[in-house]
JSON list of C-alpha atoms in Angstrom, two decimals:
[
{"chain": "A", "resi": 1, "resn": "THR", "atom": "CA", "xyz": [-50.85, -11.38, -24.99]},
{"chain": "A", "resi": 2, "resn": "PRO", "atom": "CA", "xyz": [-52.97, -9.35, -22.56]},
{"chain": "A", "resi": 3, "resn": "GLY", "atom": "CA", "xyz": [-51.25, -8.13, -19.43]},
{"chain": "A", "resi": 4, "resn": "VAL", "atom": "CA", "xyz": [-47.57, -7.95, -18.54]},
{"chain": "A", "resi": 5, "resn": "THR", "atom": "CA", "xyz": [-45.12, -9.75, -16.24]},
{"chain": "A", "resi": 6, "resn": "PHE", "atom": "CA", "xyz": [-42.01, -7.97, -14.98]},
{"chain": "A", "resi": 7, "resn": "LEU", "atom": "CA", "xyz": [-39.18, -10.35, -14.03]},
{"chain": "A", "resi": 8, "resn": "ILE", "atom": "CA", "xyz": [-36.59, -8.68, -11.79]},
{"chain": "A", "resi": 9, "resn": "ARG", "atom": "CA", "xyz": [-33.01, -9.79, -12.13]},
{"chain": "A", "resi": 10, "resn": "GLY", "atom": "CA", "xyz": [-31.14, -10.83, -9.00]},
{"chain": "A", "resi": 11, "resn": "GLY", "atom": "CA", "xyz": [-29.37, -8.10, -7.05]},
{"chain": "A", "resi": 12, "resn": "THR", "atom": "CA", "xyz": [-29.79, -5.21, -4.65]},
{"chain": "A", "resi": 13, "resn": "TYR", "atom": "CA", "xyz": [-31.61, -2.12, -5.87]},
{"chain": "A", "resi": 14, "resn": "ASN", "atom": "CA", "xyz": [-31.60, 1.24, -4.07]},
{"chain": "A", "resi": 15, "resn": "GLU", "atom": "CA", "xyz": [-34.63, 3.36, -4.97]},
{"chain": "A", "resi": 16, "resn": "ASP", "atom": "CA", "xyz": [-36.59, 6.37, -3.72]},
{"chain": "A", "resi": 17, "resn": "THR", "atom": "CA", "xyz": [-40.24, 5.33, -4.26]},
{"chain": "A", "resi": 18, "resn": "LEU", "atom": "CA", "xyz": [-41.88, 2.77, -6.55]},
{"chain": "A", "resi": 19, "resn": "SER", "atom": "CA", "xyz": [-45.43, 3.38, -7.76]},
{"chain": "A", "resi": 20, "resn": "ILE", "atom": "CA", "xyz": [-47.64, 1.17, -9.95]},
{"chain": "A", "resi": 21, "resn": "ARG", "atom": "CA", "xyz": [-50.37, 3.14, -11.67]},
{"chain": "A", "resi": 22, "resn": "THR", "atom": "CA", "xyz": [-52.18, 2.53, -14.96]},
{"chain": "A", "resi": 23, "resn": "SER", "atom": "CA", "xyz": [-55.74, 2.56, -16.26]},
{"chain": "A", "resi": 24, "resn": "THR", "atom": "CA", "xyz": [-55.23, -0.41, -18.59]},
{"chain": "A", "resi": 25, "resn": "ALA", "atom": "CA", "xyz": [-55.00, -3.33, -16.12]},
{"chain": "A", "resi": 26, "resn": "SER", "atom": "CA", "xyz": [-57.99, -5.66, -15.97]},
{"chain": "A", "resi": 27, "resn": "ALA", "atom": "CA", "xyz": [-58.89, -9.28, -15.28]},
{"chain": "A", "resi": 28, "resn": "ALA", "atom": "CA", "xyz": [-57.88, -10.06, -18.86]},
{"chain": "A", "resi": 29, "resn": "ALA", "atom": "CA", "xyz": [-54.73, -7.92, -18.66]},
{"chain": "A", "resi": 30, "resn": "PRO", "atom": "CA", "xyz": [-53.18, -8.31, -15.18]},
{"chain": "A", "resi": 31, "resn": "ILE", "atom": "CA", "xyz": [-49.81, -6.97, -14.00]},
{"chain": "A", "resi": 32, "resn": "THR", "atom": "CA", "xyz": [-47.36, -9.29, -12.24]},
{"chain": "A", "resi": 33, "resn": "ILE", "atom": "CA", "xyz": [-44.06, -8.30, -10.64]},
{"chain": "A", "resi": 34, "resn": "LYS", "atom": "CA", "xyz": [-41.75, -11.07, -9.41]},
{"chain": "A", "resi": 35, "resn": "PRO", "atom": "CA", "xyz": [-38.10, -12.18, -9.30]},
{"chain": "A", "resi": 36, "resn": "ASP", "atom": "CA", "xyz": [-36.67, -13.88, -12.35]},
{"chain": "A", "resi": 37, "resn": "ALA", "atom": "CA", "xyz": [-36.16, -17.64, -12.10]},
{"chain": "A", "resi": 38, "resn": "GLY", "atom": "CA", "xyz": [-33.59, -18.36, -9.40]},
{"chain": "A", "resi": 39, "resn": "ALA", "atom": "CA", "xyz": [-33.08, -14.67, -8.59]},
{"chain": "A", "resi": 40, "resn": "THR", "atom": "CA", "xyz": [-32.80, -13.19, -5.10]},
{"chain": "A", "resi": 41, "resn": "VAL", "atom": "CA", "xyz": [-33.95, -9.57, -5.08]},
{"chain": "A", "resi": 42, "resn": "VAL", "atom": "CA", "xyz": [-33.42, -6.91, -2.40]},
{"chain": "A", "resi": 43, "resn": "ILE", "atom": "CA", "xyz": [-35.10, -3.53, -2.90]},
{"chain": "A", "resi": 44, "resn": "ASN", "atom": "CA", "xyz": [-34.04, -0.80, -0.46]},
{"chain": "A", "resi": 45, "resn": "VAL", "atom": "CA", "xyz": [-36.32, 2.22, -0.68]},
{"chain": "A", "resi": 46, "resn": "THR", "atom": "CA", "xyz": [-35.49, 5.55, 0.94]},
{"chain": "A", "resi": 47, "resn": "PRO", "atom": "CA", "xyz": [-38.38, 7.90, 0.10]},
{"chain": "A", "resi": 48, "resn": "PRO", "atom": "CA", "xyz": [-38.38, 11.67, 0.34]},
{"chain": "A", "resi": 49, "resn": "THR", "atom": "CA", "xyz": [-39.28, 13.04, 3.77]},
{"chain": "A", "resi": 50, "resn": "THR", "atom": "CA", "xyz": [-42.21, 15.06, 2.40]},
{"chain": "A", "resi": 51, "resn": "GLY", "atom": "CA", "xyz": [-45.71, 13.75, 1.75]},
{"chain": "A", "resi": 52, "resn": "THR", "atom": "CA", "xyz": [-46.60, 10.17, 2.74]},
{"chain": "A", "resi": 53, "resn": "PRO", "atom": "CA", "xyz": [-43.58, 8.02, 1.91]},
{"chain": "A", "resi": 54, "resn": "PHE", "atom": "CA", "xyz": [-43.86, 4.40, 0.90]},
{"chain": "A", "resi": 55, "resn": "GLY", "atom": "CA", "xyz": [-41.78, 1.55, -0.43]},
{"chain": "A", "resi": 56, "resn": "ILE", "atom": "CA", "xyz": [-44.12, 0.26, -3.14]},
{"chain": "A", "resi": 57, "resn": "LYS", "atom": "CA", "xyz": [-47.57, 1.70, -3.83]},
{"chain": "A", "resi": 58, "resn": "VAL", "atom": "CA", "xyz": [-50.27, 0.09, -5.96]},
{"chain": "A", "resi": 59, "resn": "ASP", "atom": "CA", "xyz": [-52.15, 3.27, -6.83]},
{"chain": "A", "resi": 60, "resn": "SER", "atom": "CA", "xyz": [-55.71, 2.95, -8.15]},
{"chain": "A", "resi": 61, "resn": "THR", "atom": "CA", "xyz": [-54.72, -0.01, -10.35]},
{"chain": "A", "resi": 62, "resn": "ALA", "atom": "CA", "xyz": [-56.62, -3.29, -10.30]},
{"chain": "A", "resi": 63, "resn": "TYR", "atom": "CA", "xyz": [-55.33, -6.84, -10.87]},
{"chain": "A", "resi": 64, "resn": "VAL", "atom": "CA", "xyz": [-51.75, -6.30, -9.68]},
{"chain": "A", "resi": 65, "resn": "THR", "atom": "CA", "xyz": [-49.76, -9.19, -8.21]},
{"chain": "A", "resi": 66, "resn": "ILE", "atom": "CA", "xyz": [-46.45, -8.72, -6.40]},
{"chain": "A", "resi": 67, "resn": "ASP", "atom": "CA", "xyz": [-45.05, -12.21, -5.88]},
{"chain": "A", "resi": 68, "resn": "GLY", "atom": "CA", "xyz": [-41.71, -12.67, -4.12]},
{"chain": "A", "resi": 69, "resn": "SER", "atom": "CA", "xyz": [-41.16, -16.29, -5.13]},
{"chain": "A", "resi": 70, "resn": "ASN", "atom": "CA", "xyz": [-38.65, -16.99, -7.88]},
{"chain": "A", "resi": 71, "resn": "ASN", "atom": "CA", "xyz": [-39.98, -20.48, -8.60]},
{"chain": "A", "resi": 72, "resn": "GLY", "atom": "CA", "xyz": [-43.76, -20.41, -8.31]},
{"chain": "A", "resi": 73, "resn": "THR", "atom": "CA", "xyz": [-43.85, -21.87, -4.80]},
{"chain": "A", "resi": 74, "resn": "THR", "atom": "CA", "xyz": [-44.07, -20.22, -1.37]},
{"chain": "A", "resi": 75, "resn": "SER", "atom": "CA", "xyz": [-40.37, -19.27, -1.16]},
{"chain": "A", "resi": 76, "resn": "ARG", "atom": "CA", "xyz": [-39.69, -15.65, -0.17]},
{"chain": "A", "resi": 77, "resn": "ASP", "atom": "CA", "xyz": [-36.98, -14.51, -2.57]},
{"chain": "A", "resi": 78, "resn": "MET", "atom": "CA", "xyz": [-37.74, -10.77, -2.70]},
{"chain": "A", "resi": 79, "resn": "SER", "atom": "CA", "xyz": [-37.27, -8.30, 0.15]},
{"chain": "A", "resi": 80, "resn": "ILE", "atom": "CA", "xyz": [-38.71, -4.79, 0.39]},
{"chain": "A", "resi": 81, "resn": "THR", "atom": "CA", "xyz": [-37.00, -2.62, 3.00]},
{"chain": "A", "resi": 82, "resn": "ALA", "atom": "CA", "xyz": [-38.45, 0.85, 3.40]},
{"chain": "A", "resi": 83, "resn": "GLY", "atom": "CA", "xyz": [-36.46, 3.38, 5.37]},
{"chain": "A", "resi": 84, "resn": "SER", "atom": "CA", "xyz": [-37.48, 6.94, 6.20]},
{"chain": "A", "resi": 85, "resn": "SER", "atom": "CA", "xyz": [-37.41, 9.35, 9.11]},
{"chain": "A", "resi": 86, "resn": "ASN", "atom": "CA", "xyz": [-41.14, 10.07, 8.99]},
{"chain": "A", "resi": 87, "resn": "MET", "atom": "CA", "xyz": [-44.32, 8.03, 8.49]},
{"chain": "A", "resi": 88, "resn": "GLN", "atom": "CA", "xyz": [-43.83, 5.04, 6.25]},
{"chain": "A", "resi": 89, "resn": "ARG", "atom": "CA", "xyz": [-45.78, 2.33, 4.46]},
{"chain": "A", "resi": 90, "resn": "GLY", "atom": "CA", "xyz": [-43.81, -0.71, 3.32]},
{"chain": "A", "resi": 91, "resn": "ILE", "atom": "CA", "xyz": [-46.33, -1.85, 0.68]},
{"chain": "A", "resi": 92, "resn": "TRP", "atom": "CA", "xyz": [-49.39, 0.34, 0.20]},
{"chain": "A", "resi": 93, "resn": "VAL", "atom": "CA", "xyz": [-52.43, -0.85, -1.79]},
{"chain": "A", "resi": 94, "resn": "ASP", "atom": "CA", "xyz": [-54.50, 2.27, -2.30]},
{"chain": "A", "resi": 95, "resn": "ALA", "atom": "CA", "xyz": [-57.97, 3.29, -3.45]},
{"chain": "A", "resi": 96, "resn": "GLN", "atom": "CA", "xyz": [-59.56, 1.26, -6.27]},
{"chain": "A", "resi": 97, "resn": "SER", "atom": "CA", "xyz": [-56.75, -1.28, -6.55]},
{"chain": "A", "resi": 98, "resn": "HIS", "atom": "CA", "xyz": [-59.15, -4.22, -6.62]},
{"chain": "A", "resi": 99, "resn": "HIS", "atom": "CA", "xyz": [-57.95, -7.83, -6.76]},
{"chain": "A", "resi": 100, "resn": "ALA", "atom": "CA", "xyz": [-54.41, -7.02, -5.62]},
{"chain": "A", "resi": 101, "resn": "THR", "atom": "CA", "xyz": [-52.27, -9.94, -4.47]},
{"chain": "A", "resi": 102, "resn": "ILE", "atom": "CA", "xyz": [-49.26, -9.36, -2.22]},
{"chain": "A", "resi": 103, "resn": "LYS", "atom": "CA", "xyz": [-47.46, -12.62, -1.46]},
{"chain": "A", "resi": 104, "resn": "ASN", "atom": "CA", "xyz": [-44.18, -14.36, -0.67]},
{"chain": "A", "resi": 105, "resn": "LEU", "atom": "CA", "xyz": [-42.36, -11.17, 0.35]},
{"chain": "A", "resi": 106, "resn": "ASN", "atom": "CA", "xyz": [-40.08, -10.04, 3.15]},
{"chain": "A", "resi": 107, "resn": "VAL", "atom": "CA", "xyz": [-41.36, -6.58, 4.11]},
{"chain": "A", "resi": 108, "resn": "ARG", "atom": "CA", "xyz": [-39.82, -4.09, 6.53]},
{"chain": "A", "resi": 109, "resn": "ALA", "atom": "CA", "xyz": [-41.28, -0.66, 7.21]},
{"chain": "A", "resi": 110, "resn": "GLY", "atom": "CA", "xyz": [-39.12, 2.19, 8.45]},
{"chain": "A", "resi": 111, "resn": "GLY", "atom": "CA", "xyz": [-39.69, 2.01, 12.20]},
{"chain": "A", "resi": 112, "resn": "ILE", "atom": "CA", "xyz": [-41.89, 0.94, 15.12]},
{"chain": "A", "resi": 113, "resn": "THR", "atom": "CA", "xyz": [-43.67, 4.17, 16.06]},
{"chain": "A", "resi": 114, "resn": "SER", "atom": "CA", "xyz": [-47.33, 4.77, 15.19]},
{"chain": "A", "resi": 115, "resn": "SER", "atom": "CA", "xyz": [-46.76, 6.06, 11.65]},
{"chain": "A", "resi": 116, "resn": "TYR", "atom": "CA", "xyz": [-45.19, 2.86, 10.29]},
{"chain": "A", "resi": 117, "resn": "TYR", "atom": "CA", "xyz": [-47.20, 0.19, 8.46]},
{"chain": "A", "resi": 118, "resn": "GLY", "atom": "CA", "xyz": [-45.86, -3.04, 6.99]},
{"chain": "A", "resi": 119, "resn": "ILE", "atom": "CA", "xyz": [-48.61, -3.87, 4.45]},
{"chain": "A", "resi": 120, "resn": "TYR", "atom": "CA", "xyz": [-51.46, -1.36, 4.17]},
{"chain": "A", "resi": 121, "resn": "LEU", "atom": "CA", "xyz": [-54.80, -1.80, 2.36]},
{"chain": "A", "resi": 122, "resn": "PHE", "atom": "CA", "xyz": [-56.29, 1.70, 2.33]},
{"chain": "A", "resi": 123, "resn": "GLY", "atom": "CA", "xyz": [-59.73, 2.69, 1.12]},
{"chain": "A", "resi": 124, "resn": "GLN", "atom": "CA", "xyz": [-60.80, 6.20, 0.23]},
{"chain": "A", "resi": 125, "resn": "THR", "atom": "CA", "xyz": [-64.07, 7.93, -0.60]},
{"chain": "A", "resi": 126, "resn": "ALA", "atom": "CA", "xyz": [-63.41, 7.32, -4.28]},
{"chain": "A", "resi": 127, "resn": "GLY", "atom": "CA", "xyz": [-63.11, 3.57, -3.71]},
{"chain": "A", "resi": 128, "resn": "ASN", "atom": "CA", "xyz": [-61.43, 0.72, -1.88]},
{"chain": "A", "resi": 129, "resn": "PRO", "atom": "CA", "xyz": [-58.99, -2.06, -2.70]},
{"chain": "A", "resi": 130, "resn": "ASP", "atom": "CA", "xyz": [-61.61, -4.81, -2.53]},
{"chain": "A", "resi": 131, "resn": "ASN", "atom": "CA", "xyz": [-60.88, -8.53, -2.96]},
{"chain": "A", "resi": 132, "resn": "SER", "atom": "CA", "xyz": [-57.23, -8.24, -1.93]},
{"chain": "A", "resi": 133, "resn": "VAL", "atom": "CA", "xyz": [-55.07, -11.22, -0.96]},
{"chain": "A", "resi": 134, "resn": "VAL", "atom": "CA", "xyz": [-52.15, -10.81, 1.46]},
{"chain": "A", "resi": 135, "resn": "GLU", "atom": "CA", "xyz": [-50.46, -14.18, 1.71]},
{"chain": "A", "resi": 136, "resn": "ASN", "atom": "CA", "xyz": [-47.29, -15.81, 3.04]},
{"chain": "A", "resi": 137, "resn": "ASN", "atom": "CA", "xyz": [-45.39, -12.60, 3.77]},
{"chain": "A", "resi": 138, "resn": "LEU", "atom": "CA", "xyz": [-42.86, -11.99, 6.53]},
{"chain": "A", "resi": 139, "resn": "VAL", "atom": "CA", "xyz": [-43.53, -8.52, 7.97]},
{"chain": "A", "resi": 140, "resn": "LYS", "atom": "CA", "xyz": [-41.13, -6.90, 10.44]},
{"chain": "A", "resi": 141, "resn": "ASN", "atom": "CA", "xyz": [-40.07, -3.52, 11.85]},
{"chain": "A", "resi": 142, "resn": "ALA", "atom": "CA", "xyz": [-43.48, -1.82, 11.87]},
{"chain": "A", "resi": 143, "resn": "TYR", "atom": "CA", "xyz": [-46.05, -0.47, 14.33]},
{"chain": "A", "resi": 144, "resn": "TYR", "atom": "CA", "xyz": [-48.90, -2.09, 12.39]},
{"chain": "A", "resi": 145, "resn": "GLY", "atom": "CA", "xyz": [-47.90, -5.33, 10.73]},
{"chain": "A", "resi": 146, "resn": "ILE", "atom": "CA", "xyz": [-50.85, -5.59, 8.33]},
{"chain": "A", "resi": 147, "resn": "ARG", "atom": "CA", "xyz": [-53.60, -2.94, 8.33]},
{"chain": "A", "resi": 148, "resn": "ALA", "atom": "CA", "xyz": [-56.86, -2.87, 6.32]},
{"chain": "A", "resi": 149, "resn": "GLN", "atom": "CA", "xyz": [-58.70, 0.44, 6.54]},
{"chain": "A", "resi": 150, "resn": "GLY", "atom": "CA", "xyz": [-61.73, 1.77, 4.70]},
{"chain": "A", "resi": 151, "resn": "THR", "atom": "CA", "xyz": [-63.75, 4.87, 5.42]},
{"chain": "A", "resi": 152, "resn": "SER", "atom": "CA", "xyz": [-66.94, 5.45, 7.40]},
{"chain": "A", "resi": 153, "resn": "ALA", "atom": "CA", "xyz": [-68.84, 5.51, 4.10]},
{"chain": "A", "resi": 154, "resn": "THR", "atom": "CA", "xyz": [-67.19, 2.61, 2.28]},
{"chain": "A", "resi": 155, "resn": "SER", "atom": "CA", "xyz": [-65.41, -0.39, 3.77]},
{"chain": "A", "resi": 156, "resn": "VAL", "atom": "CA", "xyz": [-62.51, -2.37, 2.40]},
{"chain": "A", "resi": 157, "resn": "ASN", "atom": "CA", "xyz": [-64.31, -5.58, 1.44]},
{"chain": "A", "resi": 158, "resn": "ASN", "atom": "CA", "xyz": [-63.41, -9.25, 1.09]},
{"chain": "A", "resi": 159, "resn": "ALA", "atom": "CA", "xyz": [-59.73, -9.12, 2.05]},
{"chain": "A", "resi": 160, "resn": "ILE", "atom": "CA", "xyz": [-58.01, -12.47, 2.57]},
{"chain": "A", "resi": 161, "resn": "ILE", "atom": "CA", "xyz": [-55.05, -12.30, 4.97]},
{"chain": "A", "resi": 162, "resn": "ARG", "atom": "CA", "xyz": [-53.54, -15.75, 5.38]},
{"chain": "A", "resi": 163, "resn": "ASN", "atom": "CA", "xyz": [-50.36, -17.70, 6.14]},
{"chain": "A", "resi": 164, "resn": "ASN", "atom": "CA", "xyz": [-48.39, -14.56, 7.02]},
{"chain": "A", "resi": 165, "resn": "ARG", "atom": "CA", "xyz": [-45.73, -14.26, 9.68]},
{"chain": "A", "resi": 166, "resn": "VAL", "atom": "CA", "xyz": [-45.88, -10.92, 11.46]},
{"chain": "A", "resi": 167, "resn": "ASP", "atom": "CA", "xyz": [-42.75, -10.93, 13.58]},
{"chain": "A", "resi": 168, "resn": "SER", "atom": "CA", "xyz": [-41.88, -8.54, 16.40]},
{"chain": "A", "resi": 169, "resn": "VAL", "atom": "CA", "xyz": [-43.91, -5.52, 15.31]},
{"chain": "A", "resi": 170, "resn": "ALA", "atom": "CA", "xyz": [-44.52, -2.95, 18.02]},
{"chain": "A", "resi": 171, "resn": "PHE", "atom": "CA", "xyz": [-48.23, -2.87, 18.84]},
{"chain": "A", "resi": 172, "resn": "TYR", "atom": "CA", "xyz": [-50.65, -4.38, 16.29]},
{"chain": "A", "resi": 173, "resn": "GLY", "atom": "CA", "xyz": [-50.08, -7.57, 14.37]},
{"chain": "A", "resi": 174, "resn": "VAL", "atom": "CA", "xyz": [-53.22, -7.22, 12.21]},
{"chain": "A", "resi": 175, "resn": "TYR", "atom": "CA", "xyz": [-55.42, -4.13, 12.51]},
{"chain": "A", "resi": 176, "resn": "LEU", "atom": "CA", "xyz": [-58.87, -3.88, 10.87]},
{"chain": "A", "resi": 177, "resn": "ILE", "atom": "CA", "xyz": [-61.06, -0.78, 10.72]},
{"chain": "A", "resi": 178, "resn": "TYR", "atom": "CA", "xyz": [-63.96, -0.34, 8.27]},
{"chain": "A", "resi": 179, "resn": "ALA", "atom": "CA", "xyz": [-62.99, -3.66, 6.71]},
{"chain": "A", "resi": 180, "resn": "ALA", "atom": "CA", "xyz": [-65.94, -5.95, 6.04]},
{"chain": "A", "resi": 181, "resn": "TYR", "atom": "CA", "xyz": [-65.92, -9.67, 5.25]},
{"chain": "A", "resi": 182, "resn": "THR", "atom": "CA", "xyz": [-62.24, -10.10, 6.10]},
{"chain": "A", "resi": 183, "resn": "ASP", "atom": "CA", "xyz": [-60.88, -13.65, 6.28]},
{"chain": "A", "resi": 184, "resn": "LEU", "atom": "CA", "xyz": [-57.90, -14.08, 8.63]},
{"chain": "A", "resi": 185, "resn": "ASN", "atom": "CA", "xyz": [-56.47, -17.56, 8.36]},
{"chain": "A", "resi": 186, "resn": "ASN", "atom": "CA", "xyz": [-53.37, -19.27, 9.75]},
{"chain": "A", "resi": 187, "resn": "ASN", "atom": "CA", "xyz": [-51.31, -16.15, 10.54]},
{"chain": "A", "resi": 188, "resn": "GLU", "atom": "CA", "xyz": [-48.40, -16.33, 12.99]},
{"chain": "A", "resi": 189, "resn": "ILE", "atom": "CA", "xyz": [-48.11, -13.10, 14.97]},
{"chain": "A", "resi": 190, "resn": "THR", "atom": "CA", "xyz": [-45.50, -11.94, 17.48]},
{"chain": "A", "resi": 191, "resn": "VAL", "atom": "CA", "xyz": [-45.92, -8.46, 18.98]},
{"chain": "A", "resi": 192, "resn": "ALA", "atom": "CA", "xyz": [-42.90, -7.01, 20.77]},
{"chain": "A", "resi": 193, "resn": "GLY", "atom": "CA", "xyz": [-44.79, -4.33, 22.69]},
{"chain": "A", "resi": 194, "resn": "GLY", "atom": "CA", "xyz": [-43.84, -1.18, 24.50]},
{"chain": "A", "resi": 195, "resn": "SER", "atom": "CA", "xyz": [-45.39, 0.81, 27.30]},
{"chain": "A", "resi": 196, "resn": "SER", "atom": "CA", "xyz": [-48.99, 0.28, 26.15]},
{"chain": "A", "resi": 197, "resn": "THR", "atom": "CA", "xyz": [-51.35, -2.64, 25.63]},
{"chain": "A", "resi": 198, "resn": "VAL", "atom": "CA", "xyz": [-50.51, -4.69, 22.54]},
{"chain": "A", "resi": 199, "resn": "TYR", "atom": "CA", "xyz": [-52.74, -6.67, 20.19]},
{"chain": "A", "resi": 200, "resn": "GLY", "atom": "CA", "xyz": [-52.12, -9.67, 17.98]},
{"chain": "A", "resi": 201, "resn": "ILE", "atom": "CA", "xyz": [-55.36, -9.04, 16.05]},
{"chain": "A", "resi": 202, "resn": "TYR", "atom": "CA", "xyz": [-57.37, -5.85, 16.60]},
{"chain": "A", "resi": 203, "resn": "VAL", "atom": "CA", "xyz": [-60.85, -5.61, 15.08]},
{"chain": "A", "resi": 204, "resn": "THR", "atom": "CA", "xyz": [-62.54, -2.25, 15.49]},
{"chain": "A", "resi": 205, "resn": "THR", "atom": "CA", "xyz": [-65.17, 0.00, 13.87]},
{"chain": "A", "resi": 206, "resn": "ASN", "atom": "CA", "xyz": [-67.51, -1.49, 11.24]},
{"chain": "A", "resi": 207, "resn": "THR", "atom": "CA", "xyz": [-65.51, -4.63, 10.57]},
{"chain": "A", "resi": 208, "resn": "PHE", "atom": "CA", "xyz": [-68.55, -6.76, 9.86]},
{"chain": "A", "resi": 209, "resn": "HIS", "atom": "CA", "xyz": [-68.37, -10.50, 9.26]},
{"chain": "A", "resi": 210, "resn": "THR", "atom": "CA", "xyz": [-64.70, -10.96, 10.08]},
{"chain": "A", "resi": 211, "resn": "ARG", "atom": "CA", "xyz": [-63.59, -14.59, 10.27]},
{"chain": "A", "resi": 212, "resn": "VAL", "atom": "CA", "xyz": [-60.51, -15.67, 12.22]},
{"chain": "A", "resi": 213, "resn": "SER", "atom": "CA", "xyz": [-59.21, -19.23, 11.99]}
]
């Protein structure tokens, strides 16, 4: 059968970094990662302090779904906790990782200073993670809860960010820059704040046709 589904057994897993990268994924051969039926999964990631550390990275791979529900509903049965002493991305969807779906997860980045991102959609000159869905996640312990960022030449397009709870992040609940045609729908955002102005939703450069509801 085309594609592959990884079912993670219940338990706590201590890892360094987890990267998903392949050239074989497609609409007819998607990749799904989720807990096994009835399983509760905790993944604690402590990356190296060199480079740009991350918990889980979808790296230039299209049609990847990370689904934290163990029963096909909206339950959040998988937690990703990323801990590091330098800049940190909890879940990082990078470059041409089109049609990624990140849903039903508990996500914690490594801290609340400006280098920490909960869920990060990041475009590069070579391409962007277009048509992403970020749905029904609980994001905590980050400076940016959810951030979509393209480049001045190419935007991250058609992201759907809906039904998420961004709880007590430091400064930005949802941050958009060079992200066109973004649909923000039914997100609950609490920003803890610090000494500077804080934003629930921050829409900046070249974020054309953003819809908030």
